[in-house]
Amino acid sequence: MRGGGGGGDDDDGPWRVLADAAAELASVLLAPSSSPDALADALERATAAVDADDEFVAALGFHRAHRAVVRLTTHPSPDVAAAAGDLAELCARRCPRGVPFPSVGGDASVEPSYARCDVGRRNAPLALILRRAREDPALGGGEKRRVPNIAWPSAIVLARVLALHPALVRGKDVLELGAGLGAVGMAAAALGADAATLTDVDDDAVANMRYNIARGGGVRVRRARSRRREGEAGVVDDDATAAAAAIASRCVAKALDWNDARDVRDVDGTADVVLGADVVHDHGMADGVVSALARAMRSPHGVGVIVNPAPEHRAGADRIPELLTAAGLVFERRVVASALLRAGLEEETEDVKLDVFAIARAEERVPRLEDVGERWFEFD
């Protein structure tokens, strides 16, 4: 698993915790020598785990426990049979998209993958551990991975811009366009936004964002290193608890097609801040993005920030400036290199240049991002 801005495997991540718990229960359910009392207890614990987290269905399947559950519905002990029936019914209802029930252990469609998104800043490191929407295993990874499942460098940079300028979103209503994994909108909520609406045209992406929102974005914090400068704030466990609670309570995910007039009408004038990361990556996309942004921004104080790979990396991105001007918006553009993230990035090369657009309806309202630079994107 690779995570933009963080990189590497997350061995103690959410899936591993569930898989380890499921392994313990599966060992009881699959053992011929397990007593009726032990079986009933394991089934009841598994039912509680599934009720708490749909992914536990997949975790049970990963350890080949589903077939044992179905088999135990005919166990001679009434208590075991009833408990197995309850669990089987719950698993069938709560089964995540893409997970067969009963499942076959080791199936590539069973184990979810996660992206680690380091969205904080140097003296306040904050990471989101976000489950990716499930995919057809035949797609494989790399360039074949669906666009909404990638932790794009643009999103990591935009989230870190917000971490550097939390006043931009604090107490505001925020709308994220083309959210994908939703890291930017979740970061906004963690930084104090009153409400964050995360939108995407992909229904699977929306369902996946709702899953991650309900679990508080899987927030982690890394304690500030001992060599940090004197006077810099440290990071405590309470930070993660507060951030997760903010994400779960202030974020919503919904479908939005910026080329659909009805969808765009639904967000007219609803946002103090409109955000978008890597939203223009093909010819013709910029028109819909800029139109939706201009309509969603509340008048007169609404602002927007777009981070997008430069035109040499994304077809159609060259039209963003002219379309912003045509929409009556003013902006400042700064350039950041994705290499500044200093971490394993997906789908990008180290020399990608990212355009950062700070947007408003009047010059005096344009967010000032002059201090966006290398020192704010490094964690080392």
GROMACS .gro file of C-alpha atoms in nm:
model
  380
    1MET     CA    1   0.000   0.000   0.000
    2ARG     CA    2   0.127   0.342  -0.090
    3GLY     CA    3  -0.009   0.662   0.056
    4GLY     CA    4   0.050   1.004  -0.092
    5GLY     CA    5   0.255   1.218   0.139
    6GLY     CA    6   0.325   0.929   0.374
    7GLY     CA    7   0.427   0.631   0.170
    8GLY     CA    8   0.493   0.273   0.262
    9ASP     CA    9   0.285   0.002   0.425
   10ASP     CA   10   0.078   0.077   0.730
   11ASP     CA   11   0.135  -0.254   0.908
   12ASP     CA   12  -0.069  -0.157   1.214
   13GLY     CA   13  -0.346  -0.001   1.007
   14PRO     CA   14  -0.721  -0.052   1.039
   15TRP     CA   15  -0.733  -0.368   0.828
   16ARG     CA   16  -0.458  -0.538   1.027
   17VAL     CA   17  -0.641  -0.472   1.354
   18LEU     CA   18  -0.961  -0.625   1.215
   19ALA     CA   19  -0.780  -0.916   1.052
   20ASP     CA   20  -0.600  -1.007   1.375
   21ALA     CA   21  -0.925  -1.000   1.572
   22ALA     CA   22  -1.098  -1.211   1.306
   23ALA     CA   23  -0.813  -1.462   1.308
   24GLU     CA   24  -0.866  -1.529   1.678
   25LEU     CA   25  -1.238  -1.593   1.631
   26ALA     CA   26  -1.188  -1.793   1.311
   27SER     CA   27  -0.952  -2.029   1.493
   28VAL     CA   28  -1.235  -2.117   1.731
   29LEU     CA   29  -1.503  -2.145   1.462
   30LEU     CA   30  -1.289  -2.369   1.242
   31ALA     CA   31  -1.152  -2.598   1.515
   32PRO     CA   32  -1.333  -2.936   1.532
   33SER     CA   33  -1.257  -2.955   1.904
   34SER     CA   34  -1.427  -2.627   2.000
   35SER     CA   35  -1.698  -2.673   2.261
   36PRO     CA   36  -2.052  -2.544   2.207
   37ASP     CA   37  -1.994  -2.275   2.470
   38ALA     CA   38  -1.674  -2.159   2.296
   39LEU     CA   39  -1.848  -2.156   1.957
   40ALA     CA   40  -2.146  -1.958   2.085
   41ASP     CA   41  -1.915  -1.707   2.253
   42ALA     CA   42  -1.703  -1.664   1.937
   43LEU     CA   43  -2.014  -1.621   1.721
   44GLU     CA   44  -2.158  -1.357   1.953
   45ARG     CA   45  -1.828  -1.168   1.960
   46ALA     CA   46  -1.809  -1.183   1.581
   47THR     CA   47  -2.166  -1.051   1.555
   48ALA     CA   48  -2.077  -0.756   1.777
   49ALA     CA   49  -1.765  -0.688   1.568
   50VAL     CA   50  -1.961  -0.691   1.240
   51ASP     CA   51  -2.223  -0.465   1.393
   52ALA     CA   52  -1.946  -0.220   1.487
   53ASP     CA   53  -1.763  -0.231   1.151
   54ASP     CA   54  -1.883  -0.370   0.818
   55GLU     CA   55  -1.523  -0.454   0.725
   56PHE     CA   56  -1.525  -0.733   0.982
   57VAL     CA   57  -1.730  -0.931   0.729
   58ALA     CA   58  -1.432  -0.914   0.494
   59ALA     CA   59  -1.193  -0.996   0.777
   60LEU     CA   60  -1.387  -1.313   0.860
   61GLY     CA   61  -1.384  -1.410   0.494
   62PHE     CA   62  -1.012  -1.349   0.472
   63HIS     CA   63  -0.964  -1.623   0.733
   64ARG     CA   64  -1.214  -1.862   0.569
   65ALA     CA   65  -1.461  -1.828   0.856
   66HIS     CA   66  -1.771  -1.752   0.648
   67ARG     CA   67  -1.827  -2.112   0.544
   68ALA     CA   68  -1.786  -2.222   0.904
   69VAL     CA   69  -2.054  -1.972   1.007
   70VAL     CA   70  -2.296  -2.112   0.749
   71ARG     CA   71  -2.214  -2.471   0.853
   72LEU     CA   72  -2.273  -2.388   1.221
   73THR     CA   73  -2.632  -2.279   1.150
   74THR     CA   74  -2.714  -2.653   1.157
   75HIS     CA   75  -2.513  -2.730   1.473
   76PRO     CA   76  -2.682  -2.969   1.721
   77SER     CA   77  -2.661  -2.706   1.995
   78PRO     CA   78  -2.958  -2.467   1.969
   79ASP     CA   79  -2.749  -2.184   2.113
   80VAL     CA   80  -2.473  -2.230   1.855
   81ALA     CA   81  -2.719  -2.266   1.566
   82ALA     CA   82  -2.909  -1.953   1.670
   83ALA     CA   83  -2.590  -1.748   1.715
   84ALA     CA   84  -2.458  -1.866   1.378
   85GLY     CA   85  -2.788  -1.779   1.211
   86ASP     CA   86  -2.781  -1.429   1.358
   87LEU     CA   87  -2.423  -1.375   1.241
   88ALA     CA   88  -2.488  -1.514   0.891
   89GLU     CA   89  -2.791  -1.288   0.848
   90LEU     CA   90  -2.601  -0.982   0.969
   91CYS     CA   91  -2.302  -1.057   0.743
   92ALA     CA   92  -2.529  -1.091   0.441
   93ARG     CA   93  -2.687  -0.751   0.516
   94ARG     CA   94  -2.370  -0.565   0.609
   95CYS     CA   95  -2.136  -0.715   0.349
   96PRO     CA   96  -1.919  -0.435   0.197
   97ARG     CA   97  -1.941  -0.375  -0.176
   98GLY     CA   98  -1.715  -0.619  -0.361
   99VAL     CA   99  -1.697  -0.875  -0.080
  100PRO     CA  100  -1.865  -1.209  -0.159
  101PHE     CA  101  -2.053  -1.391   0.117
  102PRO     CA  102  -1.966  -1.664   0.190
  103SER     CA  103  -1.617  -1.558   0.091
  104VAL     CA  104  -1.303  -1.745  -0.002
  105GLY     CA  105  -0.998  -1.661   0.206
  106GLY     CA  106  -0.721  -1.479   0.025
  107ASP     CA  107  -0.949  -1.349  -0.251
  108ALA     CA  108  -0.797  -1.024  -0.379
  109SER     CA  109  -1.138  -0.857  -0.356
  110VAL     CA  110  -1.162  -0.926   0.018
  111GLU     CA  111  -0.870  -0.738   0.170
  112PRO     CA  112  -0.915  -0.361   0.140
  113SER     CA  113  -0.621  -0.132   0.084
  114TYR     CA  114  -0.562   0.197   0.256
  115ALA     CA  115  -0.394   0.524   0.168
  116ARG     CA  116  -0.200   0.713   0.430
  117CYS     CA  117  -0.235   1.087   0.375
  118ASP     CA  118  -0.007   1.309   0.583
  119VAL     CA  119  -0.210   1.628   0.583
  120GLY     CA  120  -0.067   1.825   0.874
  121ARG     CA  121   0.238   2.045   0.898
  122ARG     CA  122   0.581   1.997   1.046
  123ASN     CA  123   0.506   2.085   1.408
  124ALA     CA  124   0.155   1.937   1.400
  125PRO     CA  125   0.175   1.614   1.196
  126LEU     CA  126  -0.167   1.467   1.124
  127ALA     CA  127  -0.233   1.160   0.911
  128LEU     CA  128  -0.556   1.019   0.769
  129ILE     CA  129  -0.569   0.644   0.707
  130LEU     CA  130  -0.837   0.614   0.439
  131ARG     CA  131  -0.984   0.296   0.298
  132ARG     CA  132  -0.994   0.288  -0.079
  133ALA     CA  133  -1.314   0.200  -0.263
  134ARG     CA  134  -1.307  -0.164  -0.367
  135GLU     CA  135  -1.201  -0.245  -0.719
  136ASP     CA  136  -1.217  -0.532  -0.961
  137PRO     CA  137  -0.901  -0.736  -0.880
  138ALA     CA  138  -0.843  -0.771  -1.256
  139LEU     CA  139  -0.765  -0.399  -1.273
  140GLY     CA  140  -0.448  -0.438  -1.074
  141GLY     CA  141  -0.270  -0.134  -0.934
  142GLY     CA  142  -0.058   0.146  -1.069
  143GLU     CA  143  -0.202   0.334  -1.363
  144LYS     CA  144  -0.502   0.101  -1.378
  145ARG     CA  145  -0.622   0.204  -1.032
  146ARG     CA  146  -0.945   0.404  -1.042
  147VAL     CA  147  -0.884   0.778  -1.016
  148PRO     CA  148  -1.088   0.833  -0.694
  149ASN     CA  149  -0.875   0.575  -0.511
  150ILE     CA  150  -0.546   0.758  -0.547
  151ALA     CA  151  -0.394   0.983  -0.282
  152TRP     CA  152  -0.293   1.248  -0.534
  153PRO     CA  153  -0.006   1.483  -0.448
  154SER     CA  154  -0.234   1.778  -0.531
  155ALA     CA  155  -0.468   1.675  -0.250
  156ILE     CA  156  -0.184   1.635  -0.001
  157VAL     CA  157  -0.047   1.978  -0.091
  158LEU     CA  158  -0.392   2.140  -0.064
  159ALA     CA  159  -0.453   1.978   0.275
  160ARG     CA  160  -0.115   2.106   0.395
  161VAL     CA  161  -0.196   2.454   0.266
  162LEU     CA  162  -0.503   2.443   0.490
  163ALA     CA  163  -0.290   2.321   0.782
  164LEU     CA  164  -0.064   2.620   0.727
  165HIS     CA  165  -0.363   2.858   0.700
  166PRO     CA  166  -0.633   2.707   0.926
  167ALA     CA  167  -0.816   3.042   0.947
  168LEU     CA  168  -0.910   2.987   0.583
  169VAL     CA  169  -1.156   2.714   0.685
  170ARG     CA  170  -1.211   2.763   1.059
  171GLY     CA  171  -1.578   2.831   1.129
  172LYS     CA  172  -1.662   2.810   0.756
  173ASP     CA  173  -1.883   2.597   0.533
  174VAL     CA  174  -1.650   2.410   0.299
  175LEU     CA  175  -1.724   2.231  -0.029
  176GLU     CA  176  -1.473   1.995  -0.192
  177LEU     CA  177  -1.514   1.921  -0.563
  178GLY     CA  178  -1.392   1.590  -0.708
  179ALA     CA  179  -1.300   1.473  -0.359
  180GLY     CA  180  -1.198   1.113  -0.441
  181LEU     CA  181  -1.073   0.981  -0.108
  182GLY     CA  182  -1.189   1.302   0.063
  183ALA     CA  183  -0.860   1.384   0.237
  184VAL     CA  184  -0.890   1.759   0.174
  185GLY     CA  185  -1.243   1.796   0.309
  186MET     CA  186  -1.164   1.580   0.611
  187ALA     CA  187  -0.854   1.788   0.681
  188ALA     CA  188  -1.071   2.102   0.666
  189ALA     CA  189  -1.309   1.955   0.925
  190ALA     CA  190  -1.019   1.855   1.150
  191LEU     CA  191  -0.889   2.213   1.124
  192GLY     CA  192  -1.215   2.363   1.245
  193ALA     CA  193  -1.453   2.399   0.951
  194ASP     CA  194  -1.815   2.419   1.068
  195ALA     CA  195  -1.922   2.182   0.790
  196ALA     CA  196  -1.741   2.009   0.504
  197THR     CA  197  -1.929   1.865   0.207
  198LEU     CA  198  -1.719   1.617   0.009
  199THR     CA  199  -1.843   1.555  -0.345
  200ASP     CA  200  -1.756   1.326  -0.632
  201VAL     CA  201  -1.928   1.202  -0.947
  202ASP     CA  202  -1.828   0.841  -0.869
  203ASP     CA  203  -2.094   0.666  -0.656
  204ASP     CA  204  -1.843   0.414  -0.519
  205ALA     CA  205  -1.615   0.699  -0.413
  206VAL     CA  206  -1.905   0.867  -0.231
  207ALA     CA  207  -1.997   0.545  -0.050
  208ASN     CA  208  -1.633   0.495   0.044
  209MET     CA  209  -1.600   0.851   0.176
  210ARG     CA  210  -1.906   0.793   0.394
  211TYR     CA  211  -1.738   0.484   0.537
  212ASN     CA  212  -1.419   0.676   0.616
  213ILE     CA  213  -1.610   0.973   0.757
  214ALA     CA  214  -1.805   0.749   0.994
  215ARG     CA  215  -1.473   0.620   1.125
  216GLY     CA  216  -1.325   0.964   1.176
  217GLY     CA  217  -1.086   0.940   0.883
  218GLY     CA  218  -0.870   0.686   1.067
  219VAL     CA  219  -0.683   0.979   1.219
  220ARG     CA  220  -0.330   0.926   1.347
  221VAL     CA  221  -0.082   1.172   1.489
  222ARG     CA  222   0.292   1.134   1.497
  223ARG     CA  223   0.453   1.275   1.805
  224ALA     CA  224   0.678   1.569   1.735
  225ARG     CA  225   1.040   1.462   1.715
  226SER     CA  226   1.271   1.532   2.003
  227ARG     CA  227   1.484   1.754   1.782
  228ARG     CA  228   1.197   1.995   1.711
  229ARG     CA  229   1.269   2.359   1.776
  230GLU     CA  230   1.208   2.482   2.129
  231GLY     CA  231   0.867   2.638   2.162
  232GLU     CA  232   0.697   2.436   1.887
  233ALA     CA  233   0.377   2.268   1.993
  234GLY     CA  234   0.393   1.896   2.055
  235VAL     CA  235   0.129   1.648   1.947
  236VAL     CA  236  -0.082   1.462   2.202
  237ASP     CA  237  -0.333   1.182   2.171
  238ASP     CA  238  -0.618   1.424   2.237
  239ASP     CA  239  -0.542   1.589   1.903
  240ALA     CA  240  -0.628   1.268   1.719
  241THR     CA  241  -0.946   1.216   1.920
  242ALA     CA  242  -1.066   1.570   1.854
  243ALA     CA  243  -0.978   1.553   1.484
  244ALA     CA  244  -1.158   1.221   1.439
  245ALA     CA  245  -1.467   1.352   1.618
  246ALA     CA  246  -1.469   1.663   1.400
  247ILE     CA  247  -1.447   1.457   1.081
  248ALA     CA  248  -1.725   1.221   1.188
  249SER     CA  249  -1.960   1.501   1.295
  250ARG     CA  250  -1.889   1.777   1.042
  251CYS     CA  251  -1.831   1.594   0.713
  252VAL     CA  252  -2.090   1.467   0.469
  253ALA     CA  253  -2.032   1.301   0.132
  254LYS     CA  254  -2.264   1.339  -0.165
  255ALA     CA  255  -2.267   1.277  -0.537
  256LEU     CA  256  -2.211   1.583  -0.756
  257ASP     CA  257  -2.155   1.602  -1.129
  258TRP     CA  258  -2.035   1.953  -1.207
  259ASN     CA  259  -2.161   1.910  -1.564
  260ASP     CA  260  -2.516   1.841  -1.440
  261ALA     CA  261  -2.715   2.164  -1.400
  262ARG     CA  262  -2.940   2.013  -1.131
  263ASP     CA  263  -2.644   1.900  -0.922
  264VAL     CA  264  -2.478   2.240  -0.949
  265ARG     CA  265  -2.801   2.419  -0.851
  266ASP     CA  266  -2.798   2.218  -0.528
  267VAL     CA  267  -2.470   2.380  -0.422
  268ASP     CA  268  -2.541   2.736  -0.544
  269GLY     CA  269  -2.412   2.982  -0.286
  270THR     CA  270  -2.365   2.714  -0.019
  271ALA     CA  271  -1.991   2.744   0.052
  272ASP     CA  272  -1.766   2.999   0.215
  273VAL     CA  273  -1.469   2.802   0.081
  274VAL     CA  274  -1.458   2.581  -0.229
  275LEU     CA  275  -1.165   2.341  -0.265
  276GLY     CA  276  -1.046   2.121  -0.550
  277ALA     CA  277  -0.737   1.904  -0.601
  278ASP     CA  278  -0.638   1.761  -0.940
  279VAL     CA  279  -0.985   1.836  -1.071
  280VAL     CA  280  -0.876   1.914  -1.428
  281HIS     CA  281  -0.699   1.625  -1.596
  282ASP     CA  282  -0.857   1.613  -1.941
  283HIS     CA  283  -0.980   1.847  -2.213
  284GLY     CA  284  -1.314   2.009  -2.135
  285MET     CA  285  -1.306   1.949  -1.760
  286ALA     CA  286  -1.201   2.301  -1.663
  287ASP     CA  287  -1.530   2.456  -1.781
  288GLY     CA  288  -1.742   2.251  -1.542
  289VAL     CA  289  -1.500   2.288  -1.252
  290VAL     CA  290  -1.477   2.667  -1.272
  291SER     CA  291  -1.851   2.705  -1.328
  292ALA     CA  292  -1.934   2.492  -1.023
  293LEU     CA  293  -1.675   2.673  -0.812
  294ALA     CA  294  -1.805   3.018  -0.910
  295ARG     CA  295  -2.166   2.924  -0.840
  296ALA     CA  296  -2.094   2.751  -0.508
  297MET     CA  297  -1.888   3.040  -0.365
  298ARG     CA  298  -2.105   3.260  -0.146
  299SER     CA  299  -2.120   3.621  -0.253
  300PRO     CA  300  -1.939   3.842  -0.180
  301HIS     CA  301  -1.699   3.681   0.067
  302GLY     CA  302  -1.664   3.327  -0.072
  303VAL     CA  303  -1.318   3.207  -0.172
  304GLY     CA  304  -1.168   2.906  -0.343
  305VAL     CA  305  -0.839   2.719  -0.361
  306ILE     CA  306  -0.752   2.482  -0.644
  307VAL     CA  307  -0.431   2.279  -0.662
  308ASN     CA  308  -0.380   2.118  -1.001
  309PRO     CA  309  -0.082   1.977  -1.190
  310ALA     CA  310   0.047   2.234  -1.437
  311PRO     CA  311  -0.068   2.224  -1.803
  312GLU     CA  312   0.238   2.027  -1.913
  313HIS     CA  313   0.115   1.743  -1.689
  314ARG     CA  314  -0.264   1.769  -1.730
  315ALA     CA  315  -0.456   1.824  -2.052
  316GLY     CA  316  -0.699   2.113  -2.027
  317ALA     CA  317  -0.535   2.274  -1.724
  318ASP     CA  318  -0.412   2.564  -1.937
  319ARG     CA  319  -0.770   2.697  -1.953
  320ILE     CA  320  -0.813   2.741  -1.577
  321PRO     CA  321  -0.682   3.103  -1.564
  322GLU     CA  322  -0.890   3.229  -1.857
  323LEU     CA  323  -1.205   3.060  -1.729
  324LEU     CA  324  -1.160   3.207  -1.380
  325THR     CA  325  -1.127   3.553  -1.533
  326ALA     CA  326  -1.429   3.498  -1.758
  327ALA     CA  327  -1.633   3.401  -1.450
  328GLY     CA  328  -1.553   3.736  -1.291
  329LEU     CA  329  -1.312   3.590  -1.038
  330VAL     CA  330  -0.967   3.714  -0.942
  331PHE     CA  331  -0.682   3.489  -0.839
  332GLU     CA  332  -0.318   3.451  -0.751
  333ARG     CA  333  -0.122   3.154  -0.879
  334ARG     CA  334   0.180   2.999  -0.712
  335VAL     CA  335   0.380   2.695  -0.819
  336VAL     CA  336   0.481   2.408  -0.590
  337ALA     CA  337   0.682   2.102  -0.695
  338SER     CA  338   0.539   1.769  -0.582
  339ALA     CA  339   0.896   1.662  -0.500
  340LEU     CA  340   0.866   1.885  -0.194
  341LEU     CA  341   0.646   1.621  -0.033
  342ARG     CA  342   0.959   1.409   0.018
  343ALA     CA  343   0.758   1.089   0.035
  344GLY     CA  344   0.631   0.798  -0.172
  345LEU     CA  345   0.374   0.940  -0.410
  346GLU     CA  346   0.130   0.757  -0.632
  347GLU     CA  347   0.099   0.808  -1.005
  348GLU     CA  348   0.335   1.105  -1.013
  349THR     CA  349   0.697   1.173  -1.094
  350GLU     CA  350   0.917   1.387  -0.875
  351ASP     CA  351   0.935   1.678  -1.118
  352VAL     CA  352   0.559   1.744  -1.140
  353LYS     CA  353   0.475   2.111  -1.092
  354LEU     CA  354   0.152   2.194  -0.913
  355ASP     CA  355  -0.035   2.521  -0.968
  356VAL     CA  356  -0.193   2.662  -0.651
  357PHE     CA  357  -0.479   2.901  -0.732
  358ALA     CA  358  -0.612   3.128  -0.455
  359ILE     CA  359  -0.947   3.262  -0.578
  360ALA     CA  360  -1.202   3.526  -0.474
  361ARG     CA  361  -1.455   3.769  -0.621
  362ALA     CA  362  -1.249   4.074  -0.530
  363GLU     CA  363  -0.876   4.139  -0.507
  364GLU     CA  364  -0.886   4.224  -0.138
  365ARG     CA  365  -1.047   3.888  -0.055
  366VAL     CA  366  -0.796   3.662  -0.232
  367PRO     CA  367  -0.638   3.424   0.024
  368ARG     CA  368  -0.274   3.522   0.075
  369LEU     CA  369  -0.057   3.214   0.041
  370GLU     CA  370   0.281   3.381  -0.002
  371ASP     CA  371   0.448   3.157   0.255
  372VAL     CA  372   0.359   2.832   0.078
  373GLY     CA  373   0.698   2.680   0.014
  374GLU     CA  374   0.935   2.393   0.067
  375ARG     CA  375   0.968   2.412   0.443
  376TRP     CA  376   0.596   2.360   0.489
  377PHE     CA  377   0.577   2.038   0.293
  378GLU     CA  378   0.866   1.848   0.445
  379PHE     CA  379   0.830   1.621   0.745
  380ASP     CA  380   1.196   1.533   0.791
   0.00000   0.00000   0.00000
